[in-house]
Coordinates of C-alpha atoms in Angstrom, one line a residue:
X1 CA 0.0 0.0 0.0
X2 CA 1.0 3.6 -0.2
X3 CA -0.6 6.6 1.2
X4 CA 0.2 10.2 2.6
X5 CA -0.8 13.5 3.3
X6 CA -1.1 17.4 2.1
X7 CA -1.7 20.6 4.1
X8 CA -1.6 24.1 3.2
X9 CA -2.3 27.2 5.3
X10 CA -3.1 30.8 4.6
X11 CA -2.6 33.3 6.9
X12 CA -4.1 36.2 5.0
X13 CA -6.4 38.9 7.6
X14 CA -9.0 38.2 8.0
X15 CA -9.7 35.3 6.3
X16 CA -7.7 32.1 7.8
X17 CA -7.7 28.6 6.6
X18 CA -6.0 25.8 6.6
X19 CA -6.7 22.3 4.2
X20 CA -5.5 18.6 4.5
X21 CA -5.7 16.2 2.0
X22 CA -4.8 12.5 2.9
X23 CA -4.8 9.4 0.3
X24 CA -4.1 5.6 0.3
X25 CA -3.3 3.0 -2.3
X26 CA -3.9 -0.6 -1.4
X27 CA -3.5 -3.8 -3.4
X28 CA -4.1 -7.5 -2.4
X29 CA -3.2 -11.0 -3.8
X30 CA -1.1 -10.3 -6.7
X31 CA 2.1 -11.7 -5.1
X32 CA -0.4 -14.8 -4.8
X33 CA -1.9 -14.8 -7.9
X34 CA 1.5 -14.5 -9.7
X35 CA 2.5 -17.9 -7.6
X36 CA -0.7 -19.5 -8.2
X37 CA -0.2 -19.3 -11.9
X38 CA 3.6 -20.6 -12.1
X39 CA 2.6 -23.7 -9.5
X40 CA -0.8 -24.1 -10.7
X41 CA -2.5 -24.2 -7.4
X42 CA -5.9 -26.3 -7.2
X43 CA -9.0 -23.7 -8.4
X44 CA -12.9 -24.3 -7.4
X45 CA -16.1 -24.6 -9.3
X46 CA -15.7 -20.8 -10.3
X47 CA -12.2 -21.8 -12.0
X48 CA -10.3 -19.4 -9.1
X49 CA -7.6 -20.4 -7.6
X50 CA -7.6 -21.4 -3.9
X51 CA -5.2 -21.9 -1.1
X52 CA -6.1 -24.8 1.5
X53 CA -9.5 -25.1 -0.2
X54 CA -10.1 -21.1 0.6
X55 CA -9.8 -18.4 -2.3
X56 CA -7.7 -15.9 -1.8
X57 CA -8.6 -12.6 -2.4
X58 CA -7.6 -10.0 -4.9
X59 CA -8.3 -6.5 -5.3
X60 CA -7.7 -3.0 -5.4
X61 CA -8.4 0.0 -3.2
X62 CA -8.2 4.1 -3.5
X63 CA -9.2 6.4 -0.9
X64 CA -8.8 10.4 -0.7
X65 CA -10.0 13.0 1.5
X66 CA -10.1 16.6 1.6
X67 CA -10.5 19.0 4.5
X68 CA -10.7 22.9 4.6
X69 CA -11.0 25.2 7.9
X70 CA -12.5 28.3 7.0
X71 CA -11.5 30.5 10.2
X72 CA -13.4 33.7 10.8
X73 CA -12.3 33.9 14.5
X74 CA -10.7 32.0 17.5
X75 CA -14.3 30.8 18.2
X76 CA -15.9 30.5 15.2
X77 CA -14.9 28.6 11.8
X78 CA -16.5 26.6 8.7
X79 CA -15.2 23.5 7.8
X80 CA -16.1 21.5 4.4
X81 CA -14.9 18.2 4.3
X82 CA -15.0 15.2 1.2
X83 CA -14.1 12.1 0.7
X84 CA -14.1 9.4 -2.0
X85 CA -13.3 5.9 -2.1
X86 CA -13.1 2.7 -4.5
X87 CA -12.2 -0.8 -4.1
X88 CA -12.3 -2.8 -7.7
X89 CA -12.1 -6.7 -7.3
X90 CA -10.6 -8.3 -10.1
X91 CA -8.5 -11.6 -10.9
X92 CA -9.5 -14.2 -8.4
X93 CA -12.2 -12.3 -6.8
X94 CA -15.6 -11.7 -8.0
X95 CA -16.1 -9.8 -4.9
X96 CA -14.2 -7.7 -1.9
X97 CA -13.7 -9.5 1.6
X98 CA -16.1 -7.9 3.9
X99 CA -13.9 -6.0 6.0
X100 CA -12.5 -4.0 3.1
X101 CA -16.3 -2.7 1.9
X102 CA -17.2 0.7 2.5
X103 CA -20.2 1.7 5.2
X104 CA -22.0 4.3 4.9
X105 CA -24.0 6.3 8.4
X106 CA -22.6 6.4 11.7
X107 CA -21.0 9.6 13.6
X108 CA -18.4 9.9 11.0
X109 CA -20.6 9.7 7.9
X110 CA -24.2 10.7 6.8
X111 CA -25.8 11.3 10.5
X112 CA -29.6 11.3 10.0
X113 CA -28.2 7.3 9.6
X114 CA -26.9 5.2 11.9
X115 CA -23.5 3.4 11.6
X116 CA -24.0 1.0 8.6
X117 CA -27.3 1.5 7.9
X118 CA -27.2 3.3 4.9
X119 CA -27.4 1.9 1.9
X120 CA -26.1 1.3 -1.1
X121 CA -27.6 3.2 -3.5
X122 CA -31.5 2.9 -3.3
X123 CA -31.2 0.0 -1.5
X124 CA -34.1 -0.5 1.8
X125 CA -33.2 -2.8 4.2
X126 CA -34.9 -5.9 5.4
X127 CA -34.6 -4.9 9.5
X128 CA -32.8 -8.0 9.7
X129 CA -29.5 -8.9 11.0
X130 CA -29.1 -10.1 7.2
X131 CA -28.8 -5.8 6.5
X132 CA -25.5 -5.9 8.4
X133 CA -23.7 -8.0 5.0
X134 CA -25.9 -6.5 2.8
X135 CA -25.7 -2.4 3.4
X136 CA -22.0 -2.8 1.9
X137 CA -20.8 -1.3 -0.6
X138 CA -17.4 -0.9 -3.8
X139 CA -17.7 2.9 -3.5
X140 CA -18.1 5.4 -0.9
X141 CA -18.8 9.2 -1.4
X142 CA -19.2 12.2 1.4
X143 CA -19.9 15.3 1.8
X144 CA -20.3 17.3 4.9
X145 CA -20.4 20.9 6.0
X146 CA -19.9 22.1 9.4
X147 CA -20.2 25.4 11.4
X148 CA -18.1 25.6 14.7
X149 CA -18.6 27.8 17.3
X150 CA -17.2 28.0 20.6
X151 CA -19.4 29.5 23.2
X152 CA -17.5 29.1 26.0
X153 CA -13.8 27.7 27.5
X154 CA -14.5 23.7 26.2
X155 CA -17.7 24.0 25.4
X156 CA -18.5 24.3 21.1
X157 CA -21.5 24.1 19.2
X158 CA -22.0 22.9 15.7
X159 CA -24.7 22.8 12.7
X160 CA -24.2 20.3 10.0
X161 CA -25.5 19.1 7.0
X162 CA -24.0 15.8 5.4
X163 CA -24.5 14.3 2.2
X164 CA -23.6 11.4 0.6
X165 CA -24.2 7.0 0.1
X166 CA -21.7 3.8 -1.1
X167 CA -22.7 2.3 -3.8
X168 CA -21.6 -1.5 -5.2
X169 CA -19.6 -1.4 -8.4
X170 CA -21.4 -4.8 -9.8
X171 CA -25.3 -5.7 -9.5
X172 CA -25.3 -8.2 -6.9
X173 CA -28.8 -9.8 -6.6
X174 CA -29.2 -9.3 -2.4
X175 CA -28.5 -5.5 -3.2
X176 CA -31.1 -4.2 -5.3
X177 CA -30.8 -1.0 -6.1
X178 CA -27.2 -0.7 -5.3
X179 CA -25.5 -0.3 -8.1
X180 CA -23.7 2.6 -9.0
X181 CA -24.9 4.1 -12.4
X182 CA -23.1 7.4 -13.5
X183 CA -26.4 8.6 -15.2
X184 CA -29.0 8.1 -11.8
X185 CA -26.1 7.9 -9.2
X186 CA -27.1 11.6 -8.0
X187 CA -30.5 10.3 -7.3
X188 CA -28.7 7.7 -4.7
X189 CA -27.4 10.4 -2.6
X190 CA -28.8 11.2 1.1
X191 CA -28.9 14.3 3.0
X192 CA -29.0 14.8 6.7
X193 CA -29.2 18.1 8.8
X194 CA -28.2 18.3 12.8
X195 CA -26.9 20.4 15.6
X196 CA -23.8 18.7 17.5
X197 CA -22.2 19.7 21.2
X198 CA -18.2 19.2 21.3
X199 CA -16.7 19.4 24.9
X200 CA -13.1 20.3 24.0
X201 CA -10.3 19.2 27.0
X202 CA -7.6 19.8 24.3
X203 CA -6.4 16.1 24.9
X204 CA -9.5 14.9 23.7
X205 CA -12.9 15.7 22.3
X206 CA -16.3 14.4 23.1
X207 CA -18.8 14.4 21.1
X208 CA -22.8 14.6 20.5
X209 CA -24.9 14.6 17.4
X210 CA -28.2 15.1 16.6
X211 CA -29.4 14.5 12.9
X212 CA -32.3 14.5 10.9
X213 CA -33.0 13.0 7.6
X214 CA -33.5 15.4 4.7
X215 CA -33.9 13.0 1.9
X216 CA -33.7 9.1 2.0
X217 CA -32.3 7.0 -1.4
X218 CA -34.1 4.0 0.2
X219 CA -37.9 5.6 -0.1
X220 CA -39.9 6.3 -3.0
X221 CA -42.9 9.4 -3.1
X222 CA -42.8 11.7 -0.3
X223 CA -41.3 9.4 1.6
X224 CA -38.1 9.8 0.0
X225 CA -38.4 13.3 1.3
X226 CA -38.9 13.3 5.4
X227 CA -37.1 17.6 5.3
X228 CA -41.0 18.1 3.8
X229 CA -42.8 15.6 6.7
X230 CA -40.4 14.3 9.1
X231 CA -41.2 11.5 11.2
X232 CA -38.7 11.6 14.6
X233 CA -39.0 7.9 15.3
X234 CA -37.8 6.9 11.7
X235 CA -35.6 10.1 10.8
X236 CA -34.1 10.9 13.9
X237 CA -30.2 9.7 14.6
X238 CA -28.5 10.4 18.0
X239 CA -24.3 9.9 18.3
X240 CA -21.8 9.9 20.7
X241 CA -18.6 10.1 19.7
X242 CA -14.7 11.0 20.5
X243 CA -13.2 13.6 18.4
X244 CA -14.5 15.5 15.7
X245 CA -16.1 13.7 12.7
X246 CA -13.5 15.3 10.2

């Protein structure tokens, strides 16, 4: 893998800022598929290789994020924040191991979701234990905007709006509607609004959010828009947190 990090800062009066951007590159199983090929290791039903009856995994994996601090005073600042990743199986895989699929919802995501609970794409879940595989995704985009403002010694508020889903890069039949489309991906995309209380000890950071759906991928008619009728026992996401989200 390879990864790293950028950061500028302007000092200009009276508009401060400062921006980080931070990437990784990750590949899997090409050492393995390379040996695979030149000792003809047993393959499976599929025609994949395997190793000890289990097939390895191959893929690949790009991430990149981009923060800015817009700083109007000591106590007050906006902050805009992006990321985008993609994980491409390929080779021996058909699909990526679970632990390296994107999530989407939680206190670091979209929070008018909980964690993992959102999506991909249009996707609904069943309420089952089943949605925890399922609402997994290839791709992963998010927007969020934040206002920060510190009201007094540790104590900082915050208003929000995020934006964003994951997506799976093939059409997997137990994830309808999950597949990213670049003409009707925009359609995919939730938004959630909130107000957040920071308690900042300088060593650490803790952390509550309050979030409200704005629009959901996963409902159809006015459903899909609970900013025009909200409903608090479905829209409604509470999280607790260390640190800031980004």
């Amino acid at each position: 893998g390879y990864s790293g990090n950028y950061s500028s800062f302007n000092s200009r009066h009276p508009y401060r800022s400062y921006s980080n951007i931070n990437y990784n590159i990750e590949t899997a199983g090409n050492l393995m598929q390379g040996l695979a090929s030149i000792f003809h290791f047993p393959t499976d039903e599929d025609g994949k290789y395997t190793l000890f009856k289990t097939r390895f995994a191959q893929f690949a994996k790009a991430d990149i994020s981009f923060t800015h601090n817009q700083i109007f005073s000591e106590s007050h600042r906006l902050v805009y924040h992006a990321d985008l990743g993609v994980v491409l199986p390929y080779g021996n895989s058909q699909a990526v191991p679970f632990e390296k699929r994107y999530f989407a919802g939680g206190s670091n995501s979209v929070r008018g979701w909980t964690a993992r609970s959102l999506g991909p794409g249009g996707y609904r879940g069943s309420g089952t234990l089943i949605d925890f595989n399922n609402q997994s995704g290839d791709i992963r985009l998010n927007l969020n905007l934040e206002y920060r403002a510190k009201v007094w010694s540790f104590i900082e508020l915050a208003a929000f709006v995020d934006a964003g889903n994951i997506w799976t890069i093939r059409n997997y039949e137990e994830q309808p509607g999950g597949q990213f489309k670049f003409t009707t991906f925009y359609k995919d995309i939730a938004l959630s609004y909130g107000l957040g209380l920071r308690l900042d000890f300088d060593m650490f950071v803790f952390r509550l959010d309050a979030a409200m759906k704005a629009i959901n991928p996963a409902y159809t008619g006015k459903e899909k828009f609970p900013i025009i009728t909200p409903n608090f026992n479905r829209d409604f996401a509470l999280h607790f947190a260390i640190g800031y989200p980004f």
